[in-house]
Coordinates of C-alpha atoms in Angstrom, one line a residue:
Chain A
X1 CA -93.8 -1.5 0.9
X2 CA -94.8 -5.2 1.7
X3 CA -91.7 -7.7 0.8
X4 CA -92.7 -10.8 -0.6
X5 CA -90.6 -13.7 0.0
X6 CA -90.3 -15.0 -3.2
X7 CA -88.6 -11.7 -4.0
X8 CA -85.7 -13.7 -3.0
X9 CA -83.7 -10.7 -3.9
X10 CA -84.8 -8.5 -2.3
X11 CA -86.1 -10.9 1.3
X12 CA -82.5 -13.0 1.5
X13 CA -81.1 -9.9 1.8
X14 CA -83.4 -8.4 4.8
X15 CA -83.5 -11.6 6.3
X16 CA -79.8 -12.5 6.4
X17 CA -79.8 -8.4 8.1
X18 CA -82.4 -9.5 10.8
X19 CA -80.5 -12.6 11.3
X20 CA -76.9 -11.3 12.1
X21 CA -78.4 -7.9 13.2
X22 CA -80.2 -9.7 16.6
X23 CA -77.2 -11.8 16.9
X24 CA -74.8 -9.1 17.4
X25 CA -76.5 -7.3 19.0
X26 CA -77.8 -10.2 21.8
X27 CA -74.1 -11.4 21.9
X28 CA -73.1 -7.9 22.8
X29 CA -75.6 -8.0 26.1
X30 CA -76.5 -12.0 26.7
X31 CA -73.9 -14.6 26.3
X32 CA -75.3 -18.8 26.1
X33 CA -73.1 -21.0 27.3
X34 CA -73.7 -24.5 26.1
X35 CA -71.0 -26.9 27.8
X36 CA -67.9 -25.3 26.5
X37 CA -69.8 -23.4 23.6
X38 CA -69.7 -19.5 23.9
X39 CA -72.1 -17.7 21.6
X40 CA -70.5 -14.6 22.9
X41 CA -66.7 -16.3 21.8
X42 CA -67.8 -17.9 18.4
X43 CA -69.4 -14.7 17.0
X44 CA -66.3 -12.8 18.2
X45 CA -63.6 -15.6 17.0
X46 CA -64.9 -17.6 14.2
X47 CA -68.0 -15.6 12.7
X48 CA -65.7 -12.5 12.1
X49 CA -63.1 -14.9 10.0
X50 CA -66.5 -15.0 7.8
X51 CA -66.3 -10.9 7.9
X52 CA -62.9 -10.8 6.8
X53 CA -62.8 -13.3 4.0
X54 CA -66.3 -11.4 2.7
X55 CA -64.0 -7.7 3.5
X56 CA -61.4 -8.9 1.5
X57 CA -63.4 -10.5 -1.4
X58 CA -64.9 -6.8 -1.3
X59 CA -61.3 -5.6 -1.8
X60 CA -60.9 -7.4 -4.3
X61 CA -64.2 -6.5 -6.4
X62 CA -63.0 -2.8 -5.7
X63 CA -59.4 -3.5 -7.7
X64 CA -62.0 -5.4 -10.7
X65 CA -63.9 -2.4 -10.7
X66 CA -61.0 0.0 -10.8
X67 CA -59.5 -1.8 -13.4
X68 CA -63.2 -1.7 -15.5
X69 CA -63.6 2.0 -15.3
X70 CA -59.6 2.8 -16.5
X71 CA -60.0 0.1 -18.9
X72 CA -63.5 2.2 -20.6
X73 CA -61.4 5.1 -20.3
X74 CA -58.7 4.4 -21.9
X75 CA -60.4 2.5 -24.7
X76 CA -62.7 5.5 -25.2
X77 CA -59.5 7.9 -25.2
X78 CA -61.2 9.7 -22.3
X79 CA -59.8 12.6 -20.9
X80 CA -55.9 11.9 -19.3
X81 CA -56.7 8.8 -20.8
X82 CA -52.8 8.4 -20.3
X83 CA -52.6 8.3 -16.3
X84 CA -55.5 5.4 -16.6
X85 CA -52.9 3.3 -19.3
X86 CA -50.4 4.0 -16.3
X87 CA -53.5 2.4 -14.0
X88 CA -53.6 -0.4 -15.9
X89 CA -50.0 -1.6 -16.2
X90 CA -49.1 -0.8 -12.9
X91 CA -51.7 -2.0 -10.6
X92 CA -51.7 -6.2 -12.2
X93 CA -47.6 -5.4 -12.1
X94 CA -47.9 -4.2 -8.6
X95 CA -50.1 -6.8 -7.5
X96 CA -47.6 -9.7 -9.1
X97 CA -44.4 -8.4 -7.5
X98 CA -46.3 -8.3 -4.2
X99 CA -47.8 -11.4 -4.2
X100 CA -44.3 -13.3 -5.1
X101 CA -41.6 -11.0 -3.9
X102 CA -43.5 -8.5 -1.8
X103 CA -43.1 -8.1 2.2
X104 CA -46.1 -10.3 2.6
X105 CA -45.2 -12.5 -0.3
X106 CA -47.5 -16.0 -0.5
X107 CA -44.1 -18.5 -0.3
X108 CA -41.0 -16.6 0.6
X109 CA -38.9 -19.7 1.5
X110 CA -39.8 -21.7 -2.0
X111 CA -41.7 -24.1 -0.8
X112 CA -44.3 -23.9 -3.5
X113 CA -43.2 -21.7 -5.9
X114 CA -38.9 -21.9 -6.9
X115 CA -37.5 -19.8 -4.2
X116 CA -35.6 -17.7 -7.2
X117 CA -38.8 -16.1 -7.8
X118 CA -39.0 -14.4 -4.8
X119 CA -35.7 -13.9 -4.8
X120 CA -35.3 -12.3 -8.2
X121 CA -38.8 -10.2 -7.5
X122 CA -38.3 -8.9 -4.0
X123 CA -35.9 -6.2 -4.7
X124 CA -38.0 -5.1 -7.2
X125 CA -40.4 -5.0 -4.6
X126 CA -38.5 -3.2 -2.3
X127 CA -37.5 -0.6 -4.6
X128 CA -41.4 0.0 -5.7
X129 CA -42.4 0.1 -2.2
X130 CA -39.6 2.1 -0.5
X131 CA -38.6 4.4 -3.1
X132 CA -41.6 5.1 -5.1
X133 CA -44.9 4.3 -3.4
X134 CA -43.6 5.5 0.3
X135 CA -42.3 8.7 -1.3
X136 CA -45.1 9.7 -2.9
X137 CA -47.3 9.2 0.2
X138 CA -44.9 11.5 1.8
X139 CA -44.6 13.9 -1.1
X140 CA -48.8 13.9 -1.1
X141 CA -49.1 14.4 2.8
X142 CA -46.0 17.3 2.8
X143 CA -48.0 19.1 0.0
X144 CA -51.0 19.3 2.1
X145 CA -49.1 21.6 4.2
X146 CA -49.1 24.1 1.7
X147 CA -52.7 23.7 0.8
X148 CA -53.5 23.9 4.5
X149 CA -52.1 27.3 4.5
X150 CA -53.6 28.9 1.4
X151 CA -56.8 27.3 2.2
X152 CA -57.2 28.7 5.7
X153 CA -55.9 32.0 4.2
X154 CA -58.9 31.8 1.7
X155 CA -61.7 30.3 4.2
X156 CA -61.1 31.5 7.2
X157 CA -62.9 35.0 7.3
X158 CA -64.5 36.1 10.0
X159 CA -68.3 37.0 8.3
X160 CA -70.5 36.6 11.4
X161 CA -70.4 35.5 15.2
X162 CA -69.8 31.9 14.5
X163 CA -67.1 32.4 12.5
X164 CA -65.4 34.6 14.4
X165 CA -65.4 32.6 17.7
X166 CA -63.9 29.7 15.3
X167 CA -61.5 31.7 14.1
X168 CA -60.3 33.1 16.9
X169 CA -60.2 29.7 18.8
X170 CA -58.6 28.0 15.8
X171 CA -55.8 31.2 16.0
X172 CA -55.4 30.5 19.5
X173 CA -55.0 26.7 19.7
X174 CA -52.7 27.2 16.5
X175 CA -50.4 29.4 18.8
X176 CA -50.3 27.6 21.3
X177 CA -48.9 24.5 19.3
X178 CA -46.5 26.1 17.6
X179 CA -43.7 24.9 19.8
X180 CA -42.0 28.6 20.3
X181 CA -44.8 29.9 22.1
X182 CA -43.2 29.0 25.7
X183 CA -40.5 32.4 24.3
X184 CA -43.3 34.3 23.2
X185 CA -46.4 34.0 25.5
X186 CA -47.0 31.1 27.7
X187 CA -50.1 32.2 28.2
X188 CA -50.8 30.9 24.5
X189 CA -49.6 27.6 26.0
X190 CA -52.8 27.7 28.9
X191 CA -55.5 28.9 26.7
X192 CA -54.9 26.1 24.0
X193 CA -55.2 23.2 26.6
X194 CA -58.2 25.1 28.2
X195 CA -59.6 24.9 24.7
X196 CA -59.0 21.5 23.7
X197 CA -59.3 20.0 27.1
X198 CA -62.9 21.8 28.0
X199 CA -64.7 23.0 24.7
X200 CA -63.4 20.4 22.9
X201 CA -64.2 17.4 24.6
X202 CA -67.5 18.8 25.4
X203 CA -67.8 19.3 21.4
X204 CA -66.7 16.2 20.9
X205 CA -68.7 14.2 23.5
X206 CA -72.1 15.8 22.2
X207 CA -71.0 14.4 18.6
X208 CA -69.6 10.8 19.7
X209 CA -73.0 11.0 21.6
X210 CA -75.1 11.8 19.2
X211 CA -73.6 9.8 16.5
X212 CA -73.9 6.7 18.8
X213 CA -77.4 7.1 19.6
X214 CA -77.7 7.5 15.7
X215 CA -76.4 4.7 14.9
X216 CA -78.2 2.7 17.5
X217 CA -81.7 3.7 16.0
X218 CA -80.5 3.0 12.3
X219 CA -79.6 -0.2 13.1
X220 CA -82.8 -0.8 14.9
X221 CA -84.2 0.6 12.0
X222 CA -82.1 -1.6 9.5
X223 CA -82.9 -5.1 11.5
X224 CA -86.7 -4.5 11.7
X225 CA -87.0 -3.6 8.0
X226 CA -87.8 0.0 8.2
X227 CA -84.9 0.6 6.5
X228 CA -84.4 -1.2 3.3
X229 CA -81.3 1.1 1.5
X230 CA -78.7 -1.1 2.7
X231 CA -79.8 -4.1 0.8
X232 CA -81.2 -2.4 -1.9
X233 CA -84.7 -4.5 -0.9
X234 CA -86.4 -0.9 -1.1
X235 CA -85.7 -0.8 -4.9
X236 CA -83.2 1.9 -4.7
Chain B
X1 CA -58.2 48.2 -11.5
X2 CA -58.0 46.5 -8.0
X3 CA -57.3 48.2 -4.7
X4 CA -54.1 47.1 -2.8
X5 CA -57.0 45.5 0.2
X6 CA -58.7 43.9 -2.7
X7 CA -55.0 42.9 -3.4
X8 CA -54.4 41.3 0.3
X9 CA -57.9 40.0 0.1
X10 CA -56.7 37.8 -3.0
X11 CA -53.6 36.7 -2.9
X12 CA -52.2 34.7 -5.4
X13 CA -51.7 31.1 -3.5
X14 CA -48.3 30.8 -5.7
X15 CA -46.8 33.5 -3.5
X16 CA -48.0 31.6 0.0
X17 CA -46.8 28.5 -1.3
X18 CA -43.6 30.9 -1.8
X19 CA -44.0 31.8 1.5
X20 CA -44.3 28.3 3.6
X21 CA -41.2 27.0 1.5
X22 CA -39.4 29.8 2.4
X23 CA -39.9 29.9 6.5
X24 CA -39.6 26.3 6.4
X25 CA -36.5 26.1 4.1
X26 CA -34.6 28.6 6.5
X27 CA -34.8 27.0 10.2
X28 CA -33.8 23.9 8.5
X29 CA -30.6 25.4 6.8
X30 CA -30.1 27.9 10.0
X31 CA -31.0 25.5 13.2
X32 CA -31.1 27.3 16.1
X33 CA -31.9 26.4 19.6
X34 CA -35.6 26.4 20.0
X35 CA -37.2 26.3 23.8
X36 CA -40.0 23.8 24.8
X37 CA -42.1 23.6 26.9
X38 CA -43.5 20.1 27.9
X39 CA -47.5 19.6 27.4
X40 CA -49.3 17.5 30.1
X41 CA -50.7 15.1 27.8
X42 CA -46.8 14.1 26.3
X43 CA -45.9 14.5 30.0
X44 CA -48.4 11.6 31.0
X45 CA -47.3 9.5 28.4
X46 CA -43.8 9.6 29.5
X47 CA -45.0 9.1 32.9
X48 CA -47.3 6.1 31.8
X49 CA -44.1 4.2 30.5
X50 CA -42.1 5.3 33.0
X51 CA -44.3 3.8 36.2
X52 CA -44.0 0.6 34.7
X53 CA -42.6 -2.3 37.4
X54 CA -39.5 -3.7 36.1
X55 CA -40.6 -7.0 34.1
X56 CA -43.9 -5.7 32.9
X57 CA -45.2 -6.3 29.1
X58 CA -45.4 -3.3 26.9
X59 CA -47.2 -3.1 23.5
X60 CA -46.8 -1.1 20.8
X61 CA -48.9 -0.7 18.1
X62 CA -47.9 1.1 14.8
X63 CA -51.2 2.0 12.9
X64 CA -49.3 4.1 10.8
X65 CA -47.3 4.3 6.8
X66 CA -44.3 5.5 5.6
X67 CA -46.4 8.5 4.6
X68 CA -46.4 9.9 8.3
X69 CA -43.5 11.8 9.0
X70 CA -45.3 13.1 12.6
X71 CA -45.9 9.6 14.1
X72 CA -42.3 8.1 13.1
X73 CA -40.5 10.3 15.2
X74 CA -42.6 9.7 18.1
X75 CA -42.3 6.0 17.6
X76 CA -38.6 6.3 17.3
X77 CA -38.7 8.5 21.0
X78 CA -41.0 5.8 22.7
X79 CA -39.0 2.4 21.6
X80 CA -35.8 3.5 22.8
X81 CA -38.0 4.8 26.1
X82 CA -39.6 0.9 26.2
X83 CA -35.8 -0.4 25.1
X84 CA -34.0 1.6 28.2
X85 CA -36.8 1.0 30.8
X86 CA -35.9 -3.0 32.5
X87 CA -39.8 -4.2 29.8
X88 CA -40.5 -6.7 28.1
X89 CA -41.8 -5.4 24.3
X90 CA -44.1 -7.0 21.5
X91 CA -44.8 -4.7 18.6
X92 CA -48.1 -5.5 16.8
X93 CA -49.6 -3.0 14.0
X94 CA -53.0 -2.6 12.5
X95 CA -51.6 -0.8 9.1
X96 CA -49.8 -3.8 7.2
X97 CA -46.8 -1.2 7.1
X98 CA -46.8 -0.9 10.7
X99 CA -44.5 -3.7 11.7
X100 CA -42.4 -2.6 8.8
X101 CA -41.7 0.8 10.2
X102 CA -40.9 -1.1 13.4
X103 CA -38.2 -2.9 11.7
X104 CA -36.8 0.1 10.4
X105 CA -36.4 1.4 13.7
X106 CA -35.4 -1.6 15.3
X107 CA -32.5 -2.0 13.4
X108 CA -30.8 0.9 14.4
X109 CA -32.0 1.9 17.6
X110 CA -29.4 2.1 20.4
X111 CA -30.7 -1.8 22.6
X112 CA -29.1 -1.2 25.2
X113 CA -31.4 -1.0 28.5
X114 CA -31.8 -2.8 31.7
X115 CA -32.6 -6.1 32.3
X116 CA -36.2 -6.9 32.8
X117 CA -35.1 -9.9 35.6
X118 CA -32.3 -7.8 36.9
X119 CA -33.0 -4.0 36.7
X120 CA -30.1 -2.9 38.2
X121 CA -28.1 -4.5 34.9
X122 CA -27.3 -3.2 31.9
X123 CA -28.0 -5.5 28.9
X124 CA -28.4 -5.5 25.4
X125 CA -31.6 -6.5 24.5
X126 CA -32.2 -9.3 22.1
X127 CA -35.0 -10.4 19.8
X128 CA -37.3 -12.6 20.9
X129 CA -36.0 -12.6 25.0
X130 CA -36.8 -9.1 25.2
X131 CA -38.6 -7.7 22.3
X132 CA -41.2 -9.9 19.7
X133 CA -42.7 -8.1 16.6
X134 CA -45.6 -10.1 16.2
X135 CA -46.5 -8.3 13.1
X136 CA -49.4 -7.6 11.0
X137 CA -52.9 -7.8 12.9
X138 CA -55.1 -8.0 9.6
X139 CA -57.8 -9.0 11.0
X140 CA -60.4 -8.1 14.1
X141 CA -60.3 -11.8 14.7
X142 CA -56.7 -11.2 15.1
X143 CA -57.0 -8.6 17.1
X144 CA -59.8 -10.3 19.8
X145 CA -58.1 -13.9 19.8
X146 CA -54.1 -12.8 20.4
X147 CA -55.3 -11.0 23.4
X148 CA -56.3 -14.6 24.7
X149 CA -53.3 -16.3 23.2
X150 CA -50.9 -15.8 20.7
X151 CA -49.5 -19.1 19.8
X152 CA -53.2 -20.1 18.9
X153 CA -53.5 -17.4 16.0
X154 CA -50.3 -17.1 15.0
X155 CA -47.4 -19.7 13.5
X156 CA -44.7 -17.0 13.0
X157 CA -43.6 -13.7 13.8
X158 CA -42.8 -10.7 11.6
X159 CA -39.7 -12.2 11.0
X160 CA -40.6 -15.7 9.8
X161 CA -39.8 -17.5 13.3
X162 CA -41.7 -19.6 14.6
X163 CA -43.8 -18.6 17.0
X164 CA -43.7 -21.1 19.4
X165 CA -39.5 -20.8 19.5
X166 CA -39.8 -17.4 20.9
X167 CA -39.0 -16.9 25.2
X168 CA -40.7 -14.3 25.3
X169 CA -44.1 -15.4 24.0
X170 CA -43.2 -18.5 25.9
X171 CA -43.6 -16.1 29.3
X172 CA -46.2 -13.8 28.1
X173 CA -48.6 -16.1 25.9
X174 CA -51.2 -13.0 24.9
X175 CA -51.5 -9.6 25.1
X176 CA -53.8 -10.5 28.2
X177 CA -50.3 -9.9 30.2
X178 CA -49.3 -6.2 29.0
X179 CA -49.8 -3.3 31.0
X180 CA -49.9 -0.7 28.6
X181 CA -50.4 -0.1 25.1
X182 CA -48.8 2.6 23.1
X183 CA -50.3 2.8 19.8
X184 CA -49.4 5.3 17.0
X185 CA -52.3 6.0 15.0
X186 CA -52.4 7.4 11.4
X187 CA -56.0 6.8 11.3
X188 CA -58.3 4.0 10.8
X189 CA -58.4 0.9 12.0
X190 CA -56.7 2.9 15.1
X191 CA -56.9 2.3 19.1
X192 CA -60.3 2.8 19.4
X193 CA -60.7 -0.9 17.7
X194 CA -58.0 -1.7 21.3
X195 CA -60.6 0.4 23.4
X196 CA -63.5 -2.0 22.2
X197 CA -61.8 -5.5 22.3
X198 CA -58.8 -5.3 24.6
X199 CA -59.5 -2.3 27.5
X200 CA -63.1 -4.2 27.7
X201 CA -61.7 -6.7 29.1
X202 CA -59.2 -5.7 31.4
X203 CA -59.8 -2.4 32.8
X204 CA -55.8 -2.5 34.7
X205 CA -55.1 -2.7 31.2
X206 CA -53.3 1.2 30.4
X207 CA -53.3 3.4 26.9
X208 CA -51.5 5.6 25.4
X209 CA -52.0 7.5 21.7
X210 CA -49.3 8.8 19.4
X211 CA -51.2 11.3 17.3
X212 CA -50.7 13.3 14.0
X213 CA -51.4 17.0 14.9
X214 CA -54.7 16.8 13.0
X215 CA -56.4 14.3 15.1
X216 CA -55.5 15.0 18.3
X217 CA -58.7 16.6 19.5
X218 CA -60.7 13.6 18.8
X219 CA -58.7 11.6 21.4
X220 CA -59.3 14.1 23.8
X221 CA -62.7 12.6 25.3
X222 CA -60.7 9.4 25.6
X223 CA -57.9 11.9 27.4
X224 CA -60.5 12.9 30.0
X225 CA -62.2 9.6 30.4
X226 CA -58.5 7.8 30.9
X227 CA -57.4 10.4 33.5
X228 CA -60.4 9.9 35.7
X229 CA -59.2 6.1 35.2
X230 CA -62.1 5.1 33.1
X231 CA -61.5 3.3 29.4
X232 CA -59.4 5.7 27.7
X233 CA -56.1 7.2 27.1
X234 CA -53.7 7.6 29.8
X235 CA -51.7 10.2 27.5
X236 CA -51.5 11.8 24.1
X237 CA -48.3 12.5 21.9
X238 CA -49.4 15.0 19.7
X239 CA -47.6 15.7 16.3
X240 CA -44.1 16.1 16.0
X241 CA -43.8 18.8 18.8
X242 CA -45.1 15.6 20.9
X243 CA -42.4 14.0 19.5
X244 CA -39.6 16.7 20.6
X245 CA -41.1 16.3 24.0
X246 CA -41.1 13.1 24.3
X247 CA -37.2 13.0 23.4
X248 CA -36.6 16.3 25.4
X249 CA -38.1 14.0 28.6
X250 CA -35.7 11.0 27.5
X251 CA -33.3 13.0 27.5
X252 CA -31.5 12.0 24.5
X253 CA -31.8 15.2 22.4
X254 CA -31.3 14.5 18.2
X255 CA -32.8 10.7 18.9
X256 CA -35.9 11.3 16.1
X257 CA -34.8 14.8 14.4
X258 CA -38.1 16.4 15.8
X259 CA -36.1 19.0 17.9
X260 CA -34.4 20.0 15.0
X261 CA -37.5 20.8 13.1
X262 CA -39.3 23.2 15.4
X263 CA -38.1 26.0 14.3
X264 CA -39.9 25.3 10.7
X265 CA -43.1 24.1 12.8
X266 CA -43.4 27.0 14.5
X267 CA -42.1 29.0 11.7
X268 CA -45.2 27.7 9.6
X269 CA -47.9 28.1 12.6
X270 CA -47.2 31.8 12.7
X271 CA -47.5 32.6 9.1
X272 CA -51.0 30.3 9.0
X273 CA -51.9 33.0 11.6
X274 CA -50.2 36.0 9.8
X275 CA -51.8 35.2 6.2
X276 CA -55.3 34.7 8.2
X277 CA -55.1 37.9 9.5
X278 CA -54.3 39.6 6.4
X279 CA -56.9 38.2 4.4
X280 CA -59.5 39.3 7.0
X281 CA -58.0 42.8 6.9
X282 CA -58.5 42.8 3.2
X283 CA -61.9 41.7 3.5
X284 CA -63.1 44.0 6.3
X285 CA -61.0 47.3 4.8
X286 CA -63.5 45.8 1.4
X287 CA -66.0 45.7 3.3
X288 CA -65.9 48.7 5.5
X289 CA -63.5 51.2 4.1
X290 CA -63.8 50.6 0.7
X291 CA -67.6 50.7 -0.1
X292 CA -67.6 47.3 -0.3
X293 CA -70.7 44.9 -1.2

């Protein structure tokens, strides 16, 4: 499909892709020095600040839109309509204490803002952070031990070839992590680094491999036009 | 009316859940002495820190949060290793928790080590002489322009300081001057993001990982590639058994707690493999014995 430039909607987008696409990629290969100008140094240094104030504007967008859907939901006494009220109080409260009291906290030593602000909010903080939000990260990743279990008890069956040598691999390197095998086998011990240190980083290197030459086409692909998903220019 | 292999085939996951609370809850309550035995890939990262010329410039990175209990240990083992060894330190960290964690441990780690200039002395080592936490790398900009120079990024440390009242960035003005990076990776943005903008441009420049169980075979290429001296990883701490290693090699046993809980680790791997096999038996005696489908 021909992309007309006064589509600017659809051609700013392609053309800003082309633009920054050939740059990185020349930067990455070809570096022009101009007296004590770098291309190779300003797209590295300064053009990435660009990337990172656009990543965090993103971030940003992502809380709006977070906030949207919970808001619908709740409004619309969706489904656990209750955990999205607990959404919407928590994350603006959240971001408050943060922002004046938090660890990273925009003007800790009251030079702006009255230092008893951050004084007042950053045990609050602390307390949210430490003893609530760090504990249920732990809580979630401990409980994934348990699933780990029960799901491998309920997946892993050994139904054809494939399967079989997975399983039995999976068995083997699971013995020989589990730190008691030295007083059971140490055997267990030798076949688990043979498998992660040969069939495993052959795995793996076939993958990284293949997933780099990927990557290379589709961004070939993605500067010349051929492929339009990523700025929506095909219409998608 | 169910047979008792159509049973085993479909076990209730309450009573596993039963289960993994119950053979972790008991080598936890009951310790006993558990034997280890060291891998090469915790071995090598020992070995990687412990190589080190007297005076050299060490950084750690942790890429990690409060929510990975396999990583924390390992960082615990390592800084007292860096601490004891005669190094110079800067902490960095990719995860905005990262330097947090650092403090943590930083403030109750034993500092006692030997002296960078003298190595044959004993000293206590003090913030900012001996050790900088530099704090949260947010950004890749970050990350490519404090390998050039710190004091051009950065006005103040993790602890508010300024960064320009510091010795020790005074003598070591970038991460340019480290020989080794220790990272402790959770996930992403991890050491690979070091691979592409630091070990580029100094290939003298050594790595090692600190790795949750579950990722460890992705670092392996990197493993194989370091070994052979190419960009990669120089060693691998793997989990918490890595951990238990690492403070086994140390030799100060009860440092991070990860001895203590191999017994439950290895308690847990064996009934993973025991509930596996059951669940095939079910299935094949189903399948089989039973006139199955």
């Amino acid at each position: 499909m021909a992309i007309s430039l006064a589509d600017y909607k659809r051609s700013i987008p392609l053309i800003l892709c082309f633009i920054f696409g050939i740059l990185y990629a020349f930067e990455w290969y070809v570096d022009i020095r101009v007296g004590d100008f770098s291309l190779s140094y300003y797209l590295e240094h300064d053009m990435l600040n660009y990337f990172n104030a656009m990543y965090s504007v993103a971030i940003g967008i992502g809380a709006i839109n977070i906030f949207r859907i919970h808001y619908r939901r709740f409004t619309r006494r969706r489904k656990y309509w209750e955990y999205s009220l607990l959404v919407l109080i928590l994350i603006p409260v959240m971001a408050v204490i943060s922002v004046f009291g938090g660890r990273w906290a925009i003007d800790p030593k009251g030079v702006v803002v009255p230092r008893w602000v951050y004084d007042s909010l950053a045990p609050t903080w602390n307390f949210l952070y430490w003893n609530i939000m760090s504990l249920i990260s732990q809580t979630m990743f401990s409980l994934l031990g348990f699933f780990i279990i029960s799901a491998g008890y309920r997946a892993f069956r050994a139904r054809n070839i494939d399967s079989i040598i997975l399983l039995i691999s999976g068995i083997l390197v699971v013995l020989g992590q589990a730190p008691i095998n030295a007083s059971v086998w140490p055997g267990f011990e030798t076949i688990k680094n043979w498998l992660m240190d040969v069939p495993n980083v052959a795995g793996r290197r076939g993958i990284l491999l293949g997933a780099a030459i990927g990557a290379l086409a589709y961004g070939v692909r993605v500067i010349f036009w051929y492929e339009r998903r990523p700025t929506l220019a095909g219409g998608e | 009316m169910s047979t008792w292999y159509e049973r085993l085939e479909n076990i209730d996951p309450r009573w596993i859940y039963l289960l993994v609370y119950i053979v972790i809850a008991i080598p936890i309550i009951i310790p006993l002495p558990s034997p280890l035995a060291i891998t090469p890939y915790t071995r090598d990262a020992f070995e990687a820190v412990e190589k080190l010329p007297p005076g050299s410039l060490v950084v750690l990175s942790f890429d990690y949060s409060g929510a990975n209990p396999e990583l924390h240990p390992q960082a615990i083992a390592v800084l007292r290793h860096v601490v004891r060894r005669p190094l110079y330190i800067y902490i960095v960290g990719m995860w905005s928790d990262g330097p947090v964690m650092a403090d943590q441990i930083w403030k109750v780690i034993d500092k006692t080590g030997y002296d960078p200039e003298d190595p044959t002395k004993l000293i206590t080592k003090e913030y900012g002489k001996h050790i900088v936490n530099l704090g949260y790398l947010a950004t890749t900009a970050l990350i490519v322009g404090v390998y050039d120079t710190i004091t051009k990024m950065m006005t103040i440390d993790f602890y508010g300081n300024s960064i320009d009242s510091l010795p020790l960035v005074k003598k070591f003005d970038g991460i340019k001057y480290a020989s080794l990076v220790i990272s402790f990776a959770a996930g992403s943005p991890g050491p690979a993001t070091y691979l592409q903008y630091w070990a580029t441009q100094n290939p003298n420049m050594k790595f090692v990982v600190g790795s949750p169980g579950v990722s460890a075979p992705g670092f392996m290429p990197y493993y194989e590639a370091g070994k052979l001296g190419e960009i990669g990883y120089v060693g691998v701490i793997i989990s918490m058994r890595g951990a238990a290693e690492y403070e086994t090699l140390l030799g100060e046993i009860g440092l991070t707690g990860a001895v203590a809980a191999l017994n439950a680790q290895s308690a847990v791997h064996y009934l993973l493999v025991v509930v596996v096999i059951l669940g095939n038996l079910g299935y094949y005696l189903r399948k089989y014995g039973g006139g199955g489908r």
